[in-house]
PDB file of C-alpha atoms in Angstrom:
ATOM      1  CA  MET Q 241     -17.160   0.081   3.897  1.00  0.00           C
ATOM      2  CA  GLY Q 242     -16.148   2.317   6.733  1.00  0.00           C
ATOM      3  CA  SER Q 243     -17.684   2.898  10.114  1.00  0.00           C
ATOM      4  CA  ASP Q 244     -20.025   5.518   8.614  1.00  0.00           C
ATOM      5  CA  TYR Q 245     -21.903   2.934   6.493  1.00  0.00           C
ATOM      6  CA  ARG Q 246     -25.673   3.385   6.663  1.00  0.00           C
ATOM      7  CA  PRO Q 247     -27.870   0.903   4.791  1.00  0.00           C
ATOM      8  CA  SER Q 248     -30.558   2.382   2.591  1.00  0.00           C
ATOM      9  CA  PRO Q 249     -34.134   1.737   3.718  1.00  0.00           C
ATOM     10  CA  ASN Q 250     -34.804   0.573   0.154  1.00  0.00           C
ATOM     11  CA  ILE Q 251     -34.646  -3.009  -1.035  1.00  0.00           C
ATOM     12  CA  VAL Q 252     -31.192  -3.971  -2.297  1.00  0.00           C
ATOM     13  CA  LYS Q 253     -31.494  -5.490  -5.784  1.00  0.00           C
ATOM     14  CA  THR Q 254     -28.113  -7.206  -5.893  1.00  0.00           C
ATOM     15  CA  SER Q 255     -25.761  -9.356  -3.832  1.00  0.00           C
ATOM     16  CA  VAL Q 256     -24.730  -7.985  -0.461  1.00  0.00           C
ATOM     17  CA  TYR Q 257     -21.216  -8.195   0.949  1.00  0.00           C
ATOM     18  CA  LEU Q 258     -20.627  -7.321   4.611  1.00  0.00           C
ATOM     19  CA  GLY Q 259     -16.984  -6.780   5.446  1.00  0.00           C
ATOM     20  CA  ASP Q 260     -13.914  -5.708   3.527  1.00  0.00           C
ATOM     21  CA  GLN Q 261     -10.228  -6.487   3.168  1.00  0.00           C
ATOM     22  CA  ALA Q 262      -9.290  -4.090   5.990  1.00  0.00           C
ATOM     23  CA  GLY Q 263     -11.509  -5.945   8.463  1.00  0.00           C
ATOM     24  CA  ASP Q 264     -14.115  -3.179   8.686  1.00  0.00           C
ATOM     25  CA  HIS Q 265     -17.677  -4.351   8.965  1.00  0.00           C
ATOM     26  CA  ALA Q 266     -21.220  -3.057   8.964  1.00  0.00           C
ATOM     27  CA  VAL Q 267     -23.548  -3.449  11.913  1.00  0.00           C
ATOM     28  CA  ILE Q 268     -27.145  -3.599  10.782  1.00  0.00           C
ATOM     29  CA  THR Q 269     -30.028  -3.482  13.222  1.00  0.00           C
ATOM     30  CA  GLY Q 270     -33.672  -3.838  12.351  1.00  0.00           C
ATOM     31  CA  THR Q 271     -34.747  -5.377   9.056  1.00  0.00           C
ATOM     32  CA  LEU Q 272     -32.766  -5.399   5.837  1.00  0.00           C
ATOM     33  CA  ALA Q 273     -34.812  -6.508   2.822  1.00  0.00           C
ATOM     34  CA  ILE Q 274     -32.639  -8.150   0.184  1.00  0.00           C
ATOM     35  CA  ASP Q 275     -33.823  -9.250  -3.236  1.00  0.00           C
ATOM     36  CA  GLY Q 276     -30.995 -11.523  -4.341  1.00  0.00           C
ATOM     37  CA  LYS Q 277     -28.184 -13.461  -2.719  1.00  0.00           C
ATOM     38  CA  VAL Q 278     -26.319 -12.728   0.503  1.00  0.00           C
ATOM     39  CA  GLY Q 279     -22.660 -13.571   0.913  1.00  0.00           C
ATOM     40  CA  ILE Q 280     -20.769 -13.371   4.168  1.00  0.00           C
ATOM     41  CA  GLU Q 281     -17.051 -13.045   3.429  1.00  0.00           C
ATOM     42  CA  THR Q 282     -17.623 -13.749  -0.252  1.00  0.00           C
ATOM     43  CA  HIS Q 283     -18.097 -11.333  -3.150  1.00  0.00           C
ATOM     44  CA  ALA Q 284     -19.998 -13.782  -5.351  1.00  0.00           C
ATOM     45  CA  PRO Q 285     -22.499 -15.858  -3.357  1.00  0.00           C
ATOM     46  CA  ASN Q 286     -23.816 -18.896  -5.234  1.00  0.00           C
ATOM     47  CA  ALA Q 287     -26.868 -19.492  -2.985  1.00  0.00           C
ATOM     48  CA  THR Q 288     -29.518 -17.440  -1.209  1.00  0.00           C
ATOM     49  CA  LEU Q 289     -27.124 -17.357   1.753  1.00  0.00           C
ATOM     50  CA  GLN Q 290     -23.481 -18.344   1.463  1.00  0.00           C
ATOM     51  CA  VAL Q 291     -21.145 -18.188   4.442  1.00  0.00           C
ATOM     52  CA  SER Q 292     -17.458 -18.473   3.675  1.00  0.00           C
ATOM     53  CA  GLY Q 293     -16.329 -19.399   7.155  1.00  0.00           C
ATOM     54  CA  SER Q 294     -17.733 -20.948  10.289  1.00  0.00           C
ATOM     55  CA  ILE Q 295     -21.222 -20.477  11.690  1.00  0.00           C
ATOM     56  CA  SER Q 296     -22.495 -20.608  15.243  1.00  0.00           C
ATOM     57  CA  LEU Q 297     -25.833 -22.177  16.151  1.00  0.00           C
ATOM     58  CA  GLY Q 298     -27.944 -21.760  19.262  1.00  0.00           C
ATOM     59  CA  ILE Q 299     -27.319 -24.578  21.758  1.00  0.00           C
ATOM     60  CA  GLN Q 300     -29.751 -25.437  24.542  1.00  0.00           C
ATOM     61  CA  VAL Q 301     -28.466 -27.802  27.240  1.00  0.00           C
ATOM     62  CA  VAL Q 302     -31.321 -29.771  28.806  1.00  0.00           C
ATOM     63  CA  THR Q 303     -31.253 -31.294  32.292  1.00  0.00           C
ATOM     64  CA  GLU Q 304     -35.040 -31.471  32.870  1.00  0.00           C
ATOM     65  CA  SER Q 305     -38.286 -31.389  30.888  1.00  0.00           C
ATOM     66  CA  VAL Q 306     -38.541 -28.158  28.927  1.00  0.00           C
ATOM     67  CA  ALA Q 307     -40.200 -26.244  26.091  1.00  0.00           C
ATOM     68  CA  LEU Q 308     -37.503 -25.342  23.589  1.00  0.00           C
ATOM     69  CA  ALA Q 309     -36.200 -21.786  23.433  1.00  0.00           C
ATOM     70  CA  GLU Q 310     -36.650 -19.746  20.245  1.00  0.00           C
ATOM     71  CA  THR Q 311     -32.858 -19.639  19.879  1.00  0.00           C
ATOM     72  CA  ALA Q 312     -32.310 -23.413  20.066  1.00  0.00           C
ATOM     73  CA  CYS Q 313     -31.019 -25.212  17.002  1.00  0.00           C
ATOM     74  CA  PHE Q 314     -28.956 -27.918  18.681  1.00  0.00           C
ATOM     75  CA  VAL Q 315     -30.396 -29.480  21.868  1.00  0.00           C
ATOM     76  CA  LEU Q 316     -28.026 -31.436  24.089  1.00  0.00           C
ATOM     77  CA  ILE Q 317     -29.572 -33.655  26.793  1.00  0.00           C
ATOM     78  CA  THR Q 318     -27.116 -34.143  29.655  1.00  0.00           C
ATOM     79  CA  THR Q 319     -29.203 -35.978  32.255  1.00  0.00           C
ATOM     80  CA  ALA Q 320     -29.934 -39.684  32.699  1.00  0.00           C
ATOM     81  CA  ASN Q 321     -33.401 -38.808  34.020  1.00  0.00           C
ATOM     82  CA  ALA Q 322     -36.521 -39.031  31.878  1.00  0.00           C
ATOM     83  CA  VAL Q 323     -37.189 -35.734  30.084  1.00  0.00           C
ATOM     84  CA  THR Q 324     -39.835 -34.377  27.730  1.00  0.00           C
ATOM     85  CA  ILE Q 325     -38.797 -31.853  25.102  1.00  0.00           C
ATOM     86  CA  THR Q 326     -41.782 -29.828  23.868  1.00  0.00           C
ATOM     87  CA  LEU Q 327     -41.307 -28.424  20.388  1.00  0.00           C
ATOM     88  CA  PRO Q 328     -42.440 -24.935  19.406  1.00  0.00           C
ATOM     89  CA  SER Q 329     -45.353 -24.442  17.013  1.00  0.00           C
ATOM     90  CA  ALA Q 330     -44.318 -25.800  13.611  1.00  0.00           C
ATOM     91  CA  PRO Q 331     -46.388 -23.354  11.510  1.00  0.00           C
ATOM     92  CA  ASP Q 332     -44.798 -20.457  13.435  1.00  0.00           C
ATOM     93  CA  ASN Q 333     -41.340 -21.923  12.754  1.00  0.00           C
ATOM     94  CA  LYS Q 334     -41.734 -23.191   9.181  1.00  0.00           C
ATOM     95  CA  GLY Q 335     -38.334 -24.137   7.768  1.00  0.00           C
ATOM     96  CA  ARG Q 336     -36.660 -24.381  11.185  1.00  0.00           C
ATOM     97  CA  MET Q 337     -34.332 -27.310  11.741  1.00  0.00           C
ATOM     98  CA  LEU Q 338     -33.521 -28.876  15.110  1.00  0.00           C
ATOM     99  CA  VAL Q 339     -31.097 -31.570  16.231  1.00  0.00           C
ATOM    100  CA  ILE Q 340     -31.819 -33.267  19.566  1.00  0.00           C
ATOM    101  CA  LYS Q 341     -28.851 -35.249  20.893  1.00  0.00           C
ATOM    102  CA  ASP Q 342     -28.596 -37.629  23.836  1.00  0.00           C
ATOM    103  CA  ALA Q 343     -25.152 -36.801  25.244  1.00  0.00           C
ATOM    104  CA  LEU Q 344     -25.160 -39.905  27.469  1.00  0.00           C
ATOM    105  CA  ASN Q 345     -26.137 -42.672  25.017  1.00  0.00           C
ATOM    106  CA  ARG Q 346     -28.661 -44.007  27.519  1.00  0.00           C
ATOM    107  CA  GLY Q 347     -28.120 -47.310  29.223  1.00  0.00           C
ATOM    108  CA  VAL Q 348     -30.201 -49.679  31.340  1.00  0.00           C
ATOM    109  CA  GLY Q 349     -31.872 -47.772  34.175  1.00  0.00           C
ATOM    110  CA  ASP Q 350     -31.797 -44.392  32.408  1.00  0.00           C
ATOM    111  CA  GLY Q 351     -35.045 -42.562  31.669  1.00  0.00           C
ATOM    112  CA  ALA Q 352     -36.517 -42.095  28.210  1.00  0.00           C
ATOM    113  CA  ILE Q 353     -36.346 -38.918  26.153  1.00  0.00           C
ATOM    114  CA  THR Q 354     -39.745 -37.899  24.778  1.00  0.00           C
ATOM    115  CA  VAL Q 355     -40.039 -35.309  22.019  1.00  0.00           C
ATOM    116  CA  GLN Q 356     -43.547 -33.844  22.036  1.00  0.00           C
ATOM    117  CA  ALA Q 357     -45.130 -31.780  19.248  1.00  0.00           C
ATOM    118  CA  ASP Q 358     -46.860 -28.526  20.199  1.00  0.00           C
ATOM    119  CA  SER Q 359     -50.605 -28.890  20.777  1.00  0.00           C
ATOM    120  CA  GLY Q 360     -52.315 -29.413  17.421  1.00  0.00           C
ATOM    121  CA  ASP Q 361     -49.083 -30.050  15.509  1.00  0.00           C
ATOM    122  CA  GLU Q 362     -48.305 -33.332  13.823  1.00  0.00           C
ATOM    123  CA  MET Q 363     -45.117 -35.336  14.128  1.00  0.00           C
ATOM    124  CA  ASN Q 364     -44.361 -37.466  11.082  1.00  0.00           C
ATOM    125  CA  GLY Q 365     -48.034 -37.273  10.117  1.00  0.00           C
ATOM    126  CA  PHE Q 366     -49.538 -38.177  13.508  1.00  0.00           C
ATOM    127  CA  ALA Q 367     -51.734 -35.573  15.237  1.00  0.00           C
ATOM    128  CA  ASN Q 368     -50.349 -34.348  18.581  1.00  0.00           C
ATOM    129  CA  GLY Q 369     -47.458 -36.670  17.874  1.00  0.00           C
ATOM    130  CA  GLN Q 370     -44.542 -37.639  20.035  1.00  0.00           C
ATOM    131  CA  PHE Q 371     -41.444 -39.759  19.712  1.00  0.00           C
ATOM    132  CA  SER Q 372     -39.472 -41.429  22.512  1.00  0.00           C
ATOM    133  CA  PHE Q 373     -36.050 -42.971  22.636  1.00  0.00           C
ATOM    134  CA  GLY Q 374     -34.274 -44.435  25.603  1.00  0.00           C
ATOM    135  CA  PRO Q 375     -32.106 -47.258  26.915  1.00  0.00           C
ATOM    136  CA  GLY Q 376     -30.935 -49.554  24.147  1.00  0.00           C
ATOM    137  CA  SER Q 377     -32.406 -47.281  21.474  1.00  0.00           C
ATOM    138  CA  PHE Q 378     -30.636 -47.112  18.137  1.00  0.00           C
ATOM    139  CA  LYS Q 379     -31.210 -43.339  18.194  1.00  0.00           C
ATOM    140  CA  ALA Q 380     -28.622 -41.146  19.899  1.00  0.00           C
ATOM    141  CA  ALA Q 381     -29.857 -38.066  18.004  1.00  0.00           C
ATOM    142  CA  ILE Q 382     -32.850 -37.037  15.928  1.00  0.00           C
ATOM    143  CA  ASN Q 383     -33.161 -34.345  13.283  1.00  0.00           C
ATOM    144  CA  LEU Q 384     -36.410 -32.394  12.943  1.00  0.00           C
ATOM    145  CA  PHE Q 385     -37.710 -30.037  10.265  1.00  0.00           C
ATOM    146  CA  ALA Q 386     -40.808 -27.806  10.648  1.00  0.00           C
ATOM    147  CA  VAL Q 387     -43.405 -27.566   7.887  1.00  0.00           C
ATOM    148  CA  ASP Q 388     -46.927 -26.108   7.846  1.00  0.00           C
ATOM    149  CA  GLU Q 389     -48.674 -29.030   9.530  1.00  0.00           C
ATOM    150  CA  GLY Q 390     -45.991 -30.172  11.967  1.00  0.00           C
ATOM    151  CA  TRP Q 391     -42.517 -31.616  12.472  1.00  0.00           C
ATOM    152  CA  HIS Q 392     -40.837 -34.263  10.347  1.00  0.00           C
ATOM    153  CA  MET Q 393     -37.985 -36.470  11.589  1.00  0.00           C
ATOM    154  CA  TRP Q 394     -35.167 -38.002   9.634  1.00  0.00           C
TER     155      TRP Q 394
END
């Protein structure tokens, strides 16, 4: 692919490879509908999306109570103060995964971290649910996954 590559507005019915041996690449803006598998730096993807290389995830550093940004995937809490992290709407983010990490491993005298579901969303099956961890907690990080009715932790 050279610099004159223009994707077709039609649906691609095969695997898609972006990049070539010479280091050229395609820049695609807008929406690209793909019916098949997408490989980044691989000619034969074996999953819906296969990345042969590193990936970069959105990081949000938290120093005070906040509603999470749309770009956040990894949330790093860097304050000893109590904070509340409000999650986005789960139905609007179905399939989204989040990791919330306490960078300080809270000790005695540090405030709790509260993770609050969006209004009307469940957390682990509880309506308008929330989860807190703080000093002496066995949790230094939690993983969350959005489904239709709310957020699930593991």
